[in-house]
Amino acid sequence: MTLGLVTTTLALHAPSQIAAAMKIRASQRGFSVVISMLDENLPEACHAAVDNLLAQRVDGVLINVPLEEEEAERLAQRCHPLPTLFLDVGPQARVSSLVFDAFAGARLAVEHMLALGRRRIALLAGPQNAVSARLRHDGWLAALSQADLEPCAVAQGDWSAASGYQQCHALLASRPEAIIVANDQMALGVLRACAERGINVPEALSVIGYDDTADSAWYSPPLTTIRQNFRELGEQAVDGLVAGLTQPPGAGQRVLPVSLVERRTTA
Ligand code: IPT
């Protein structure tokens, strides 16, 4: 039996580690995985990728592409009666989905900075056309406002280290004591920008990422981050889809927990 995976670009660390985790679990369960990767997250491209997998007669479809509710619902209908599982949709989408708790992740990052006594907090968000980036951003603002705070600056990157580097220079103008970053790759760029400007992390500036990708413990200094357990996501996604082969999965969102991993970029 064969599972299809439609994924956003595998040039990014998180989606490639998620795909690897799915492949490992599928092999353990005797399934193969066919991957269709999008160069750009456009709805038409996602439809074409799904059609491509259906033409290859896959038995179920995993979709790790940020999708608005309506698009996800249209794709699920297109795949019907095959089981589909979405990994990057909002809670309102009437499809079967498995996602990490973005709100809890955002709150953990803010609370960590507040506990360290940091008050001038800047935010480096992900691309706002991605559901997960918006949820993290909204979660940060909510957690800050609970503490009667507003961010001292907000910038937006595209998930890449290069964008983190560029946007960090803009954020530093507001003299933050902390920068909360929407993913580890952008945090890598932030650390480089700080090193070049002679800003000591964590003494002068605390930095936290999001993902805990496999390389994040090897950054310099090792990165404090919010851990999304991609191995667990891969296992549960494959197991959930396989269960859907015999028993159609209901529409609904399952949420996986995230956790704070304290390393050496925050103090
Ligand atoms: C999300 C990652 O956190 C982020 O770093 C980026 O790689 C993004 O994917 C790409 O779409 S994780 C996703 C399951 C919400």
mmCIF file of C-alpha atoms and ligand atoms in Angstrom:
data_model
loop_
_atom_site.group_PDB
_atom_site.id
_atom_site.type_symbol
_atom_site.label_atom_id
_atom_site.label_comp_id
_atom_site.label_asym_id
_atom_site.label_seq_id
_atom_site.Cartn_x
_atom_site.Cartn_y
_atom_site.Cartn_z
ATOM 1 C CA MET A 1 0.000 0.000 0.000
ATOM 2 C CA THR A 2 1.139 3.532 -0.720
ATOM 3 C CA LEU A 3 0.620 6.809 1.116
ATOM 4 C CA GLY A 4 0.866 10.138 -0.692
ATOM 5 C CA LEU A 5 2.446 13.210 0.912
ATOM 6 C CA VAL A 6 1.919 16.684 -0.514
ATOM 7 C CA THR A 7 4.434 18.967 1.159
ATOM 8 C CA THR A 8 5.569 22.542 1.177
ATOM 9 C CA THR A 9 9.204 22.993 0.122
ATOM 10 C CA LEU A 10 11.597 20.422 1.590
ATOM 11 C CA ALA A 11 14.353 23.033 1.432
ATOM 12 C CA LEU A 12 13.012 24.118 4.848
ATOM 13 C CA HIS A 13 14.191 22.075 7.833
ATOM 14 C CA ALA A 14 10.866 21.394 9.561
ATOM 15 C CA PRO A 15 8.944 20.006 6.571
ATOM 16 C CA SER A 16 11.901 17.841 5.537
ATOM 17 C CA GLN A 17 12.214 16.408 9.058
ATOM 18 C CA ILE A 18 8.456 15.812 9.127
ATOM 19 C CA ALA A 19 8.630 13.983 5.772
ATOM 20 C CA ALA A 20 11.529 11.868 7.054
ATOM 21 C CA ALA A 21 9.587 10.947 10.199
ATOM 22 C CA MET A 22 6.575 9.918 8.108
ATOM 23 C CA LYS A 23 8.714 7.833 5.794
ATOM 24 C CA ILE A 24 10.264 5.990 8.759
ATOM 25 C CA ARG A 25 6.884 5.231 10.329
ATOM 26 C CA ALA A 26 5.349 4.180 7.005
ATOM 27 C CA SER A 27 8.245 1.751 6.381
ATOM 28 C CA GLN A 28 7.790 0.251 9.855
ATOM 29 C CA ARG A 29 4.161 -0.369 8.991
ATOM 30 C CA GLY A 30 4.891 -1.790 5.542
ATOM 31 C CA PHE A 31 3.741 1.243 3.531
ATOM 32 C CA SER A 32 5.654 3.205 0.948
ATOM 33 C CA VAL A 33 5.400 6.997 0.610
ATOM 34 C CA VAL A 34 5.212 8.992 -2.621
ATOM 35 C CA ILE A 35 6.078 12.652 -2.180
ATOM 36 C CA SER A 36 4.795 15.560 -4.239
ATOM 37 C CA MET A 37 6.549 18.803 -3.288
ATOM 38 C CA LEU A 38 5.277 22.306 -4.028
ATOM 39 C CA ASP A 39 7.722 24.999 -5.121
ATOM 40 C CA GLU A 40 5.228 27.643 -4.072
ATOM 41 C CA ASN A 41 2.286 27.305 -1.688
ATOM 42 C CA LEU A 42 -0.389 28.196 -4.224
ATOM 43 C CA PRO A 43 -3.808 26.511 -4.057
ATOM 44 C CA GLU A 44 -3.662 25.559 -7.781
ATOM 45 C CA ALA A 45 -0.271 23.930 -7.280
ATOM 46 C CA CYS A 46 -1.629 21.991 -4.309
ATOM 47 C CA HIS A 47 -4.591 20.747 -6.371
ATOM 48 C CA ALA A 48 -2.244 19.663 -9.162
ATOM 49 C CA ALA A 49 -0.012 17.845 -6.644
ATOM 50 C CA VAL A 50 -3.007 15.992 -5.207
ATOM 51 C CA ASP A 51 -4.188 14.999 -8.697
ATOM 52 C CA ASN A 52 -0.711 13.757 -9.438
ATOM 53 C CA LEU A 53 -0.775 11.498 -6.360
ATOM 54 C CA LEU A 54 -4.295 10.251 -7.116
ATOM 55 C CA ALA A 55 -3.149 9.315 -10.633
ATOM 56 C CA GLN A 56 -0.450 7.204 -8.969
ATOM 57 C CA ARG A 57 -3.232 5.379 -7.088
ATOM 58 C CA VAL A 58 -2.149 6.178 -3.547
ATOM 59 C CA ASP A 59 -4.323 4.767 -0.753
ATOM 60 C CA GLY A 60 -4.438 7.903 1.429
ATOM 61 C CA VAL A 61 -3.096 11.459 1.387
ATOM 62 C CA LEU A 62 -1.149 13.508 3.957
ATOM 63 C CA ILE A 63 -1.040 17.268 3.286
ATOM 64 C CA ASN A 64 1.647 19.398 4.952
ATOM 65 C CA VAL A 65 0.936 22.715 3.246
ATOM 66 C CA PRO A 66 -0.418 25.812 5.000
ATOM 67 C CA LEU A 67 -4.017 26.013 3.769
ATOM 68 C CA GLU A 68 -6.993 28.244 4.433
ATOM 69 C CA GLU A 69 -10.126 26.396 5.560
ATOM 70 C CA GLU A 70 -11.965 26.521 2.257
ATOM 71 C CA GLU A 71 -8.995 25.246 0.268
ATOM 72 C CA ALA A 72 -8.440 22.364 2.670
ATOM 73 C CA GLU A 73 -12.119 21.406 2.468
ATOM 74 C CA ARG A 74 -12.026 21.450 -1.355
ATOM 75 C CA LEU A 75 -8.925 19.250 -1.383
ATOM 76 C CA ALA A 76 -10.468 16.754 1.048
ATOM 77 C CA GLN A 77 -13.472 16.488 -1.268
ATOM 78 C CA ARG A 78 -11.237 15.970 -4.265
ATOM 79 C CA CYS A 79 -9.532 13.039 -2.500
ATOM 80 C CA HIS A 80 -12.795 11.506 -1.282
ATOM 81 C CA PRO A 81 -13.299 8.566 -0.628
ATOM 82 C CA LEU A 82 -9.582 8.231 0.204
ATOM 83 C CA PRO A 83 -8.638 9.302 3.739
ATOM 84 C CA THR A 84 -6.827 12.660 3.990
ATOM 85 C CA LEU A 85 -5.014 14.201 6.933
ATOM 86 C CA PHE A 86 -3.982 17.872 7.045
ATOM 87 C CA LEU A 87 -1.012 19.089 9.092
ATOM 88 C CA ASP A 88 -1.111 22.865 8.691
ATOM 89 C CA VAL A 89 -4.686 24.150 8.911
ATOM 90 C CA GLY A 90 -6.581 26.268 11.416
ATOM 91 C CA PRO A 91 -8.996 24.867 13.994
ATOM 92 C CA GLN A 92 -12.086 25.889 11.981
ATOM 93 C CA ALA A 93 -11.375 23.767 8.891
ATOM 94 C CA ARG A 94 -13.910 20.948 8.531
ATOM 95 C CA VAL A 95 -11.305 18.343 7.645
ATOM 96 C CA SER A 96 -9.363 15.756 9.567
ATOM 97 C CA SER A 97 -6.174 17.363 10.905
ATOM 98 C CA LEU A 98 -3.254 16.827 13.265
ATOM 99 C CA VAL A 99 -1.378 19.928 14.405
ATOM 100 C CA PHE A 100 0.909 21.189 17.162
ATOM 101 C CA ASP A 101 -0.524 23.488 19.820
ATOM 102 C CA ALA A 102 0.571 26.843 18.394
ATOM 103 C CA PHE A 103 -1.078 28.897 21.099
ATOM 104 C CA ALA A 104 0.628 26.993 23.917
ATOM 105 C CA GLY A 105 3.961 27.251 22.091
ATOM 106 C CA ALA A 106 3.642 31.001 21.742
ATOM 107 C CA ARG A 107 2.653 31.370 25.386
ATOM 108 C CA LEU A 108 5.591 29.260 26.602
ATOM 109 C CA ALA A 109 8.045 31.518 24.745
ATOM 110 C CA VAL A 110 6.589 34.733 26.152
ATOM 111 C CA GLU A 111 6.326 33.366 29.699
ATOM 112 C CA HIS A 112 9.936 32.204 29.542
ATOM 113 C CA MET A 113 11.127 35.707 28.618
ATOM 114 C CA LEU A 114 8.963 37.320 31.303
ATOM 115 C CA ALA A 115 10.286 34.891 33.926
ATOM 116 C CA LEU A 116 13.799 35.980 32.982
ATOM 117 C CA GLY A 117 12.824 39.595 33.628
ATOM 118 C CA ARG A 118 12.865 40.634 29.968
ATOM 119 C CA ARG A 119 10.320 43.356 29.205
ATOM 120 C CA ARG A 120 11.401 44.947 25.929
ATOM 121 C CA ILE A 121 10.398 42.044 23.721
ATOM 122 C CA ALA A 122 10.586 42.099 19.910
ATOM 123 C CA LEU A 123 8.797 39.578 17.701
ATOM 124 C CA LEU A 124 10.082 38.064 14.491
ATOM 125 C CA ALA A 125 7.080 36.417 12.868
ATOM 126 C CA GLY A 126 6.857 33.956 9.988
ATOM 127 C CA PRO A 127 5.082 34.682 6.682
ATOM 128 C CA GLN A 128 1.564 35.786 7.565
ATOM 129 C CA ASN A 129 0.018 33.864 4.667
ATOM 130 C CA ALA A 130 0.909 30.689 6.622
ATOM 131 C CA VAL A 131 -1.679 29.604 9.181
ATOM 132 C CA SER A 132 0.891 28.419 11.725
ATOM 133 C CA ALA A 133 2.810 31.724 11.529
ATOM 134 C CA ARG A 134 -0.381 33.707 12.187
ATOM 135 C CA LEU A 135 -1.356 31.499 15.134
ATOM 136 C CA ARG A 136 2.096 31.917 16.740
ATOM 137 C CA HIS A 137 1.974 35.678 16.211
ATOM 138 C CA ASP A 138 -1.529 35.970 17.701
ATOM 139 C CA GLY A 139 -0.464 33.777 20.618
ATOM 140 C CA TRP A 140 2.529 36.007 21.410
ATOM 141 C CA LEU A 141 0.380 39.137 21.384
ATOM 142 C CA ALA A 142 -2.226 37.515 23.638
ATOM 143 C CA ALA A 143 0.399 36.350 26.143
ATOM 144 C CA LEU A 144 2.087 39.757 26.154
ATOM 145 C CA SER A 145 -1.165 41.598 26.629
ATOM 146 C CA GLN A 146 -1.995 39.375 29.622
ATOM 147 C CA ALA A 147 1.145 40.863 31.167
ATOM 148 C CA ASP A 148 0.057 44.372 30.079
ATOM 149 C CA LEU A 149 2.852 44.510 27.530
ATOM 150 C CA GLU A 150 3.134 45.212 23.834
ATOM 151 C CA PRO A 151 6.037 44.124 21.629
ATOM 152 C CA CYS A 152 8.714 46.812 21.284
ATOM 153 C CA ALA A 153 8.958 45.918 17.577
ATOM 154 C CA VAL A 154 7.546 43.374 15.122
ATOM 155 C CA ALA A 155 9.065 42.128 11.869
ATOM 156 C CA GLN A 156 8.201 39.382 9.451
ATOM 157 C CA GLY A 157 10.481 36.887 7.697
ATOM 158 C CA ASP A 158 9.892 34.012 5.264
ATOM 159 C CA TRP A 159 11.124 31.173 7.579
ATOM 160 C CA SER A 160 14.677 31.297 6.126
ATOM 161 C CA ALA A 161 17.888 32.105 8.020
ATOM 162 C CA ALA A 162 18.601 34.858 5.479
ATOM 163 C CA SER A 163 15.323 36.604 6.309
ATOM 164 C CA GLY A 164 16.035 36.233 10.038
ATOM 165 C CA TYR A 165 19.383 37.921 9.534
ATOM 166 C CA GLN A 166 17.893 40.828 7.556
ATOM 167 C CA GLN A 167 14.907 41.398 9.841
ATOM 168 C CA CYS A 168 17.051 41.208 12.972
ATOM 169 C CA HIS A 169 18.959 44.318 11.921
ATOM 170 C CA ALA A 170 15.634 46.193 11.709
ATOM 171 C CA LEU A 171 14.468 44.892 15.121
ATOM 172 C CA LEU A 172 17.715 45.863 16.881
ATOM 173 C CA ALA A 173 16.971 49.538 16.199
ATOM 174 C CA SER A 174 14.313 49.363 18.944
ATOM 175 C CA ARG A 175 16.899 48.088 21.462
ATOM 176 C CA PRO A 176 15.067 44.910 22.559
ATOM 177 C CA GLU A 177 16.104 42.811 25.582
ATOM 178 C CA ALA A 178 14.624 39.728 23.937
ATOM 179 C CA ILE A 179 13.641 38.511 20.478
ATOM 180 C CA ILE A 180 11.039 35.784 20.091
ATOM 181 C CA VAL A 181 11.421 34.112 16.709
ATOM 182 C CA ALA A 182 8.811 32.032 14.838
ATOM 183 C CA ASN A 183 11.263 29.298 13.812
ATOM 184 C CA ASP A 184 14.791 28.057 14.412
ATOM 185 C CA GLN A 185 16.068 28.801 10.913
ATOM 186 C CA MET A 186 15.268 32.509 11.301
ATOM 187 C CA ALA A 187 16.813 32.375 14.792
ATOM 188 C CA LEU A 188 20.039 31.159 13.168
ATOM 189 C CA GLY A 189 20.104 34.375 11.104
ATOM 190 C CA VAL A 190 19.359 36.401 14.239
ATOM 191 C CA LEU A 191 22.355 34.895 16.056
ATOM 192 C CA ARG A 192 24.625 35.729 13.128
ATOM 193 C CA ALA A 193 23.357 39.333 12.969
ATOM 194 C CA CYS A 194 23.929 39.727 16.732
ATOM 195 C CA ALA A 195 27.440 38.288 16.498
ATOM 196 C CA GLU A 196 28.314 40.744 13.736
ATOM 197 C CA ARG A 197 26.990 43.682 15.748
ATOM 198 C CA GLY A 198 28.915 42.610 18.869
ATOM 199 C CA ILE A 199 25.687 41.941 20.821
ATOM 200 C CA ASN A 200 26.186 39.215 23.400
ATOM 201 C CA VAL A 201 23.529 36.493 23.421
ATOM 202 C CA PRO A 202 22.151 35.813 26.007
ATOM 203 C CA GLU A 203 23.645 38.479 28.332
ATOM 204 C CA ALA A 204 22.548 41.532 26.325
ATOM 205 C CA LEU A 205 19.761 39.882 24.350
ATOM 206 C CA SER A 206 17.801 36.668 24.902
ATOM 207 C CA VAL A 207 16.749 34.788 21.755
ATOM 208 C CA ILE A 208 14.248 31.936 21.512
ATOM 209 C CA GLY A 209 13.364 29.937 18.391
ATOM 210 C CA TYR A 210 10.543 27.562 17.514
ATOM 211 C CA ASP A 211 10.680 23.968 16.127
ATOM 212 C CA ASP A 212 13.715 22.340 17.788
ATOM 213 C CA THR A 213 14.971 20.966 14.488
ATOM 214 C CA ALA A 214 17.792 18.442 14.631
ATOM 215 C CA ASP A 215 20.534 21.081 14.262
ATOM 216 C CA SER A 216 19.299 23.587 16.835
ATOM 217 C CA ALA A 217 21.327 22.131 19.713
ATOM 218 C CA TRP A 218 24.435 22.795 17.581
ATOM 219 C CA TYR A 219 23.923 26.505 17.025
ATOM 220 C CA SER A 220 26.372 28.816 18.785
ATOM 221 C CA PRO A 221 25.255 29.308 21.508
ATOM 222 C CA PRO A 222 22.931 26.271 21.531
ATOM 223 C CA LEU A 223 19.406 27.534 20.847
ATOM 224 C CA THR A 224 16.627 27.778 23.407
ATOM 225 C CA THR A 225 13.452 26.884 21.535
ATOM 226 C CA ILE A 226 9.924 25.513 21.521
ATOM 227 C CA ARG A 227 10.033 21.849 20.667
ATOM 228 C CA GLN A 228 7.632 20.381 18.137
ATOM 229 C CA ASN A 229 8.253 16.656 18.214
ATOM 230 C CA PHE A 230 8.389 15.822 14.513
ATOM 231 C CA ARG A 231 8.998 12.127 15.151
ATOM 232 C CA GLU A 232 5.760 11.966 17.123
ATOM 233 C CA LEU A 233 3.915 13.933 14.428
ATOM 234 C CA GLY A 234 5.148 11.536 11.743
ATOM 235 C CA GLU A 235 4.105 8.486 13.755
ATOM 236 C CA GLN A 236 0.674 9.791 14.650
ATOM 237 C CA ALA A 237 0.003 11.104 11.149
ATOM 238 C CA VAL A 238 0.829 7.796 9.482
ATOM 239 C CA ASP A 239 -1.007 5.762 12.131
ATOM 240 C CA GLY A 240 -4.043 8.057 11.862
ATOM 241 C CA LEU A 241 -4.134 7.827 8.081
ATOM 242 C CA VAL A 242 -3.699 4.056 8.124
ATOM 243 C CA ALA A 243 -6.570 3.758 10.607
ATOM 244 C CA GLY A 244 -8.613 5.869 8.160
ATOM 245 C CA LEU A 245 -8.163 3.246 5.438
ATOM 246 C CA THR A 246 -10.579 0.930 7.204
ATOM 247 C CA GLN A 247 -12.644 3.404 9.201
ATOM 248 C CA PRO A 248 -13.278 6.828 7.641
ATOM 249 C CA PRO A 249 -11.806 9.527 9.949
ATOM 250 C CA GLY A 250 -14.254 12.172 11.113
ATOM 251 C CA ALA A 251 -13.548 15.850 10.518
ATOM 252 C CA GLY A 252 -11.766 17.189 13.558
ATOM 253 C CA GLN A 253 -8.477 18.509 14.812
ATOM 254 C CA ARG A 254 -6.114 16.570 17.044
ATOM 255 C CA VAL A 255 -3.588 18.716 18.836
ATOM 256 C CA LEU A 256 -0.100 17.612 19.873
ATOM 257 C CA PRO A 257 1.627 19.290 22.827
ATOM 258 C CA VAL A 258 4.818 21.359 22.517
ATOM 259 C CA SER A 259 7.468 22.048 25.159
ATOM 260 C CA LEU A 260 10.145 24.578 26.094
ATOM 261 C CA VAL A 261 13.745 23.427 25.581
ATOM 262 C CA GLU A 262 16.070 25.686 27.541
ATOM 263 C CA ARG A 263 19.568 25.909 26.112
ATOM 264 C CA ARG A 264 21.989 28.823 26.117
ATOM 265 C CA THR A 265 20.477 31.708 24.104
ATOM 266 C CA THR A 266 18.230 32.866 26.944
ATOM 267 C CA ALA A 267 19.159 34.086 30.416
HETATM 268 C C1 IPT B 1 6.381 24.840 10.339
HETATM 269 C C2 IPT B 1 7.712 25.176 10.958
HETATM 270 O O1 IPT B 1 7.548 25.482 12.319
HETATM 271 C C3 IPT B 1 8.355 26.354 10.266
HETATM 272 O O2 IPT B 1 9.676 26.462 10.720
HETATM 273 C C4 IPT B 1 8.332 26.216 8.742
HETATM 274 O O3 IPT B 1 9.283 25.252 8.358
HETATM 275 C C5 IPT B 1 6.940 25.824 8.278
HETATM 276 O O4 IPT B 1 6.502 24.645 8.936
HETATM 277 C C6 IPT B 1 6.884 25.555 6.788
HETATM 278 O O5 IPT B 1 5.574 25.426 6.378
HETATM 279 S S1 IPT B 1 5.791 23.337 11.085
HETATM 280 C C7 IPT B 1 4.253 23.054 10.317
HETATM 281 C C8 IPT B 1 3.789 21.653 10.621
HETATM 282 C C9 IPT B 1 3.243 24.042 10.819
#
